Every structure is written in C-alpha cells, then in structure tokens.
PDB file of C-alpha atoms and ligand atoms in Angstrom:
ATOM      1  CA  MET R   1      -6.872  14.485 -10.627  1.00 97.00           C
ATOM      2  CA  ILE R   2      -7.435  15.229  -7.034  1.00 98.00           C
ATOM      3  CA  LEU R   3     -10.007  12.674  -5.747  1.00 98.00           C
ATOM      4  CA  LYS R   4     -12.270  12.545  -3.306  1.00 98.00           C
ATOM      5  CA  VAL R   5     -10.964  11.038  -0.279  1.00 98.00           C
ATOM      6  CA  VAL R   6     -14.144   9.377   2.031  1.00 98.00           C
ATOM      7  CA  LYS R   7     -14.355   9.051   5.728  1.00 97.00           C
ATOM      8  CA  TYR R   8     -15.539   6.016   8.319  1.00 96.00           C
ATOM      9  CA  PRO R   9     -17.860   4.273   7.522  1.00 95.00           C
ATOM     10  CA  GLU R  10     -18.380   4.093   4.380  1.00 97.00           C
ATOM     11  CA  PRO R  11     -17.973   0.351   3.357  1.00 98.00           C
ATOM     12  CA  VAL R  12     -15.063   0.944   1.345  1.00 98.00           C
ATOM     13  CA  LEU R  13     -12.400   0.910   3.833  1.00 98.00           C
ATOM     14  CA  SER R  14     -13.518  -2.051   6.167  1.00 98.00           C
ATOM     15  CA  GLN R  15     -12.774  -4.113   2.452  1.00 98.00           C
ATOM     16  CA  PRO R  16     -10.422  -6.218   1.658  1.00 98.00           C
ATOM     17  CA  GLY R  17      -8.615  -5.149  -1.131  1.00 98.00           C
ATOM     18  CA  GLU R  18      -8.236  -7.150  -4.535  1.00 98.00           C
ATOM     19  CA  PRO R  19      -4.573  -7.237  -5.859  1.00 98.00           C
ATOM     20  CA  VAL R  20      -3.412  -5.319  -8.382  1.00 98.00           C
ATOM     21  CA  THR R  21      -2.724  -8.142 -11.672  1.00 98.00           C
ATOM     22  CA  GLU R  22      -2.518  -5.062 -14.562  1.00 98.00           C
ATOM     23  CA  PHE R  23       0.741  -2.754 -14.869  1.00 98.00           C
ATOM     24  CA  ASN R  24      -0.524  -0.005 -16.756  1.00 98.00           C
ATOM     25  CA  ALA R  25      -1.081   3.592 -17.993  1.00 98.00           C
ATOM     26  CA  GLU R  26      -4.675   3.952 -16.420  1.00 98.00           C
ATOM     27  CA  LEU R  27      -2.418   2.154 -12.872  1.00 98.00           C
ATOM     28  CA  ARG R  28       0.599   4.854 -13.242  1.00 98.00           C
ATOM     29  CA  LYS R  29      -2.537   7.319 -13.331  1.00 98.00           C
ATOM     30  CA  PHE R  30      -4.132   6.775 -11.131  1.00 98.00           C
ATOM     31  CA  VAL R  31      -1.471   6.328  -8.352  1.00 98.00           C
ATOM     32  CA  ASP R  32      -0.347   9.995 -10.203  1.00 98.00           C
ATOM     33  CA  ASP R  33      -3.719  10.940  -8.242  1.00 98.00           C
ATOM     34  CA  LEU R  34      -2.951   9.832  -4.812  1.00 98.00           C
ATOM     35  CA  PHE R  35       0.131  11.365  -4.338  1.00 98.00           C
ATOM     36  CA  GLU R  36      -2.239  14.399  -5.882  1.00 98.00           C
ATOM     37  CA  THR R  37      -5.159  13.777  -3.264  1.00 98.00           C
ATOM     38  CA  THR R  38      -2.174  13.083  -0.373  1.00 98.00           C
ATOM     39  CA  TYR R  39      -0.452  16.537  -1.169  1.00 97.00           C
ATOM     40  CA  ALA R  40      -3.664  19.275  -1.281  1.00 97.00           C
ATOM     41  CA  SER R  41      -4.900  17.295   1.902  1.00 96.00           C
ATOM     42  CA  GLN R  42      -1.283  17.323   3.074  1.00 95.00           C
ATOM     43  CA  GLY R  43      -1.042  13.743   4.138  1.00 96.00           C
ATOM     44  CA  ILE R  44       2.346  11.386   4.414  1.00 97.00           C
ATOM     45  CA  GLY R  45      -0.022   8.166   3.261  1.00 98.00           C
ATOM     46  CA  LEU R  46      -2.935   7.479   1.356  1.00 98.00           C
ATOM     47  CA  ALA R  47      -3.994   3.615  -0.045  1.00 98.00           C
ATOM     48  CA  ALA R  48      -6.563   2.731  -2.740  1.00 98.00           C
ATOM     49  CA  PRO R  49      -9.515   2.230  -0.399  1.00 98.00           C
ATOM     50  CA  GLN R  50      -9.445   5.328   1.139  1.00 98.00           C
ATOM     51  CA  VAL R  51     -10.437   7.245  -2.525  1.00 98.00           C
ATOM     52  CA  GLY R  52     -13.359   4.629  -2.903  1.00 98.00           C
ATOM     53  CA  VAL R  53     -11.282   1.552  -4.812  1.00 98.00           C
ATOM     54  CA  SER R  54     -10.851  -1.383  -3.402  1.00 98.00           C
ATOM     55  CA  LYS R  55      -7.788  -2.441  -4.825  1.00 98.00           C
ATOM     56  CA  ARG R  56      -4.006  -3.659  -3.372  1.00 98.00           C
ATOM     57  CA  ILE R  57      -2.073   0.013  -4.055  1.00 98.00           C
ATOM     58  CA  THR R  58      -0.838   2.267  -2.148  1.00 98.00           C
ATOM     59  CA  VAL R  59       1.636   5.955  -1.609  1.00 98.00           C
ATOM     60  CA  ILE R  60       3.656   7.629   0.773  1.00 98.00           C
ATOM     61  CA  ASP R  61       5.387  10.324   1.099  1.00 98.00           C
ATOM     62  CA  LEU R  62       6.460  11.307   4.419  1.00 98.00           C
ATOM     63  CA  SER R  63       8.151  14.593   2.870  1.00 97.00           C
ATOM     64  CA  MET R  64       5.394  15.499   1.198  1.00 96.00           C
ATOM     65  CA  GLY R  65       5.809  16.455  -2.027  1.00 95.00           C
ATOM     66  CA  LYS R  66       8.936  18.146  -1.202  1.00 96.00           C
ATOM     67  CA  ASN R  67      11.109  15.849  -2.191  1.00 96.00           C
ATOM     68  CA  PRO R  68      10.457  13.682  -5.138  1.00 94.00           C
ATOM     69  CA  LYS R  69      12.506  10.687  -4.520  1.00 96.00           C
ATOM     70  CA  ASP R  70      10.023  10.647  -1.189  1.00 97.00           C
ATOM     71  CA  LYS R  71       8.158   8.747  -3.257  1.00 98.00           C
ATOM     72  CA  LEU R  72       7.038   5.710  -1.957  1.00 98.00           C
ATOM     73  CA  VAL R  73       4.703   2.929  -4.787  1.00 98.00           C
ATOM     74  CA  LEU R  74       3.524  -0.016  -2.819  1.00 98.00           C
ATOM     75  CA  ILE R  75       1.038  -1.917  -5.141  1.00 98.00           C
ATOM     76  CA  ASN R  76       0.244  -5.571  -3.360  1.00 98.00           C
ATOM     77  CA  PRO R  77       2.620  -4.889  -0.040  1.00 98.00           C
ATOM     78  CA  GLU R  78       2.786  -7.144   2.660  1.00 98.00           C
ATOM     79  CA  VAL R  79       5.263  -6.441   5.636  1.00 98.00           C
ATOM     80  CA  ILE R  80       7.017  -9.924   5.628  1.00 98.00           C
ATOM     81  CA  PHE R  81       8.830  -9.237   9.515  1.00 98.00           C
ATOM     82  CA  SER R  82       8.366  -6.946  12.106  1.00 98.00           C
ATOM     83  CA  GLU R  83      10.113  -6.137  15.300  1.00 98.00           C
ATOM     84  CA  GLY R  84       9.763  -4.049  18.534  1.00 98.00           C
ATOM     85  CA  LYS R  85       6.816  -1.904  19.368  1.00 96.00           C
ATOM     86  CA  LEU R  86       6.156   1.429  19.454  1.00 94.00           C
ATOM     87  CA  TYR R  87       3.408   3.875  20.890  1.00 94.00           C
ATOM     88  CA  GLU R  88       2.895   7.109  19.577  1.00 94.00           C
ATOM     89  CA  GLU R  89       0.439   9.422  17.801  1.00 95.00           C
ATOM     90  CA  GLU R  90      -1.579   8.612  14.289  1.00 96.00           C
ATOM     91  CA  GLY R  91      -3.944  10.539  12.102  1.00 96.00           C
ATOM     92  CA  CYS R  92      -6.030   9.115   8.972  1.00 98.00           C
ATOM     93  CA  LEU R  93      -7.750  11.812   6.238  1.00 97.00           C
ATOM     94  CA  SER R  94     -10.013   9.303   6.545  1.00 98.00           C
ATOM     95  CA  PHE R  95     -10.883  10.533  10.302  1.00 97.00           C
ATOM     96  CA  PRO R  96     -10.569  13.660  10.077  1.00 93.00           C
ATOM     97  CA  GLU R  97      -8.757  15.687  13.253  1.00 89.00           C
ATOM     98  CA  ILE R  98      -9.120  12.460  14.981  1.00 95.00           C
ATOM     99  CA  ARG R  99      -5.373  11.778  16.345  1.00 95.00           C
ATOM    100  CA  GLU R 100      -4.195   8.836  19.261  1.00 94.00           C
ATOM    101  CA  LYS R 101      -1.607   6.931  20.379  1.00 94.00           C
ATOM    102  CA  VAL R 102      -1.648   3.409  18.623  1.00 96.00           C
ATOM    103  CA  VAL R 103       0.644   0.013  18.860  1.00 95.00           C
ATOM    104  CA  ARG R 104       2.971   0.133  16.144  1.00 97.00           C
ATOM    105  CA  ALA R 105       5.626  -2.197  15.656  1.00 98.00           C
ATOM    106  CA  ALA R 106       9.154  -0.392  15.293  1.00 98.00           C
ATOM    107  CA  LYS R 107      10.515  -1.166  12.697  1.00 98.00           C
ATOM    108  CA  VAL R 108       9.383  -3.252   9.345  1.00 98.00           C
ATOM    109  CA  ARG R 109      10.478  -4.851   6.482  1.00 98.00           C
ATOM    110  CA  ILE R 110       7.938  -4.762   3.861  1.00 98.00           C
ATOM    111  CA  ARG R 111       8.178  -6.695  -0.162  1.00 98.00           C
ATOM    112  CA  ALA R 112       5.832  -5.019  -3.110  1.00 98.00           C
ATOM    113  CA  GLN R 113       5.584  -4.284  -6.024  1.00 98.00           C
ATOM    114  CA  ASP R 114       6.639  -1.112  -8.507  1.00 98.00           C
ATOM    115  CA  LEU R 115       4.665   0.834 -11.238  1.00 98.00           C
ATOM    116  CA  HIS R 116       6.362  -2.180 -13.573  1.00 97.00           C
ATOM    117  CA  GLY R 117       5.262  -5.130 -11.292  1.00 98.00           C
ATOM    118  CA  LYS R 118       9.110  -5.898 -10.472  1.00 98.00           C
ATOM    119  CA  TRP R 119       9.432  -7.007  -6.703  1.00 98.00           C
ATOM    120  CA  PHE R 120      11.397  -5.458  -4.596  1.00 98.00           C
ATOM    121  CA  GLU R 121      11.780  -5.356  -0.363  1.00 98.00           C
ATOM    122  CA  MET R 122      12.260  -2.372   1.884  1.00 98.00           C
ATOM    123  CA  ASP R 123      12.926  -1.772   5.900  1.00 98.00           C
ATOM    124  CA  GLY R 124      11.373   0.871   6.827  1.00 97.00           C
ATOM    125  CA  GLY R 125      12.164   2.891  10.550  1.00 95.00           C
ATOM    126  CA  GLU R 126      10.217   5.408  12.996  1.00 93.00           C
ATOM    127  CA  LEU R 127       7.745   7.191  11.341  1.00 96.00           C
ATOM    128  CA  MET R 128       8.214   5.673   7.665  1.00 98.00           C
ATOM    129  CA  SER R 129       7.500   2.290   9.756  1.00 98.00           C
ATOM    130  CA  ARG R 130       4.350   3.933  11.227  1.00 97.00           C
ATOM    131  CA  CYS R 131       3.343   4.830   8.159  1.00 98.00           C
ATOM    132  CA  MET R 132       3.723   1.925   6.325  1.00 98.00           C
ATOM    133  CA  GLN R 133       1.777  -0.549   8.378  1.00 98.00           C
ATOM    134  CA  HIS R 134      -1.109   1.948   8.931  1.00 98.00           C
ATOM    135  CA  GLU R 135      -1.454   1.949   5.086  1.00 98.00           C
ATOM    136  CA  ILE R 136      -1.054  -1.998   4.597  1.00 98.00           C
ATOM    137  CA  ASP R 137      -3.758  -2.737   7.104  1.00 98.00           C
ATOM    138  CA  HIS R 138      -6.119   0.170   4.675  1.00 98.00           C
ATOM    139  CA  LEU R 139      -5.276  -2.490   1.707  1.00 98.00           C
ATOM    140  CA  ASP R 140      -6.622  -4.937   4.847  1.00 98.00           C
ATOM    141  CA  GLY R 141      -9.538  -3.160   5.095  1.00 98.00           C
ATOM    142  CA  MET R 142      -7.891  -2.005   9.279  1.00 98.00           C
ATOM    143  CA  LEU R 143      -8.781   0.981  10.400  1.00 98.00           C
ATOM    144  CA  PHE R 144      -6.217   2.635  12.858  1.00 97.00           C
ATOM    145  CA  ILE R 145      -9.766   3.071  15.779  1.00 97.00           C
ATOM    146  CA  PHE R 146      -9.871  -1.007  15.057  1.00 96.00           C
ATOM    147  CA  ARG R 147      -5.764  -0.619  16.812  1.00 96.00           C
ATOM    148  CA  MET R 148      -6.902   0.716  19.633  1.00 95.00           C
ATOM    149  CA  SER R 149      -8.015  -0.463  22.899  1.00 93.00           C
ATOM    150  CA  ALA R 150     -12.230  -0.697  23.469  1.00 94.00           C
ATOM    151  CA  LEU R 151     -12.047   2.775  25.006  1.00 94.00           C
ATOM    152  CA  LYS R 152     -10.041   4.655  23.205  1.00 94.00           C
ATOM    153  CA  ARG R 153     -12.546   3.904  19.982  1.00 95.00           C
ATOM    154  CA  ASP R 154     -14.953   4.960  21.908  1.00 96.00           C
ATOM    155  CA  LEU R 155     -13.982   7.711  22.781  1.00 95.00           C
ATOM    156  CA  VAL R 156     -13.071   8.757  19.419  1.00 96.00           C
ATOM    157  CA  GLN R 157     -16.694   7.149  17.550  1.00 95.00           C
ATOM    158  CA  ARG R 158     -18.250   9.049  19.828  1.00 96.00           C
ATOM    159  CA  LYS R 159     -16.761  12.214  19.100  1.00 95.00           C
ATOM    160  CA  ILE R 160     -17.327  10.922  15.334  1.00 96.00           C
ATOM    161  CA  ARG R 161     -21.242  11.322  16.121  1.00 95.00           C
ATOM    162  CA  LYS R 162     -21.273  14.171  17.798  1.00 95.00           C
ATOM    163  CA  LEU R 163     -19.514  15.797  14.700  1.00 94.00           C
ATOM    164  CA  GLN R 164     -21.926  14.351  11.807  1.00 94.00           C
ATOM    165  CA  ARG R 165     -25.173  15.804  14.335  1.00 96.00           C
ATOM    166  CA  ASP R 166     -23.816  18.666  13.354  1.00 94.00           C
ATOM    167  CA  GLY R 167     -23.193  18.392  10.415  1.00 92.00           C
ATOM    168  CA  THR R 168     -19.053  18.719  10.036  1.00 91.00           C
ATOM    169  CA  TRP R 169     -17.830  15.201   9.255  1.00 94.00           C
TER     170      TRP R 169
HETATM  171 NI1  LIG D 201      -5.625   6.489   6.967  1.00 79.82          NI
END
C-alpha cells in the first residue's frame, strides 16, 4: 500500500521517533509499505515519521527497486562511528523540489536491528553513508534544512513559503 508522505513543516517530522519493541507481522507489513511508497516517490530512502508514524524505522534502497538485495531495513538504528567529511547535494521526499548541499561524514558505521529484532552492524561510504545519516536524522526529528547554513536555510524556507502561497507545496 502506498502511504501519504507528509511535507515540512508537519510537526511529526520534528519529533524523535519511539523505539520499536515488537517485531511482528504488523511491522513487516509497514516496512513493505515503506518500500512501496519509496519506489512510488522515486526515492532512495524513507523514514517512518515521513508517513506520519513516529517510530524508529527506516528503509533504504539505492537501486530504487531494481535489485532486491539492496533493500535495507534499519530498525532502532544509531551511528556508532563516523569519519571524514563530504559536502554534496541532498534531497528529501518531505521537501519536494528542494536540493541543497549538506555536510555529512564521509563514512559511517551503524548499528541497527533487522525485521526479526536481530542486531547487526554495517559500514556505509559515499551515497550510502549520506543516506544512512539523513534517514537516522529523521528518526531523531532532525531535518536536512537544519544541517544547512543559516543563509541557505533562509533561502529554502522562503522558497517553500512561495510554493505554499502558490498552492503547490
Ligand atoms: Ni528525508
């Protein structure tokens, strides 16, 4: 089922998500829906708060549905190690049409639970590292515009207000 993706400044996007404690069929169905919604939106990742569910669940698929082995489910994830810096363009499904450069760690190691509740660690570099940090930020109620310089954030917020006035946001 394709879920509705909420846009900034929907309050749920700024709330820290609740930890997941039950690894059941309901969770598996929700994760399937998150993937379906990501593909329908042509994204590479989506976090539960973006569909109005304040829980620590996110999905990533850099192949955008082309390679089933690339489907990554992160439950209760956290960054446990990071190094380097990269300054690259980034987008977010809750900010349609907005793309801006954001500083991120070049490499990260994350720790997360899978759909069965089993903990695992995984390293990410380049785009995967950026995507992991962006999605884990969502679970902390942190949005990418607050990783931008104040000047850029101001420009983006002005653009959003204009789109809202035009009725296209
Ligand atoms: Ni996002």
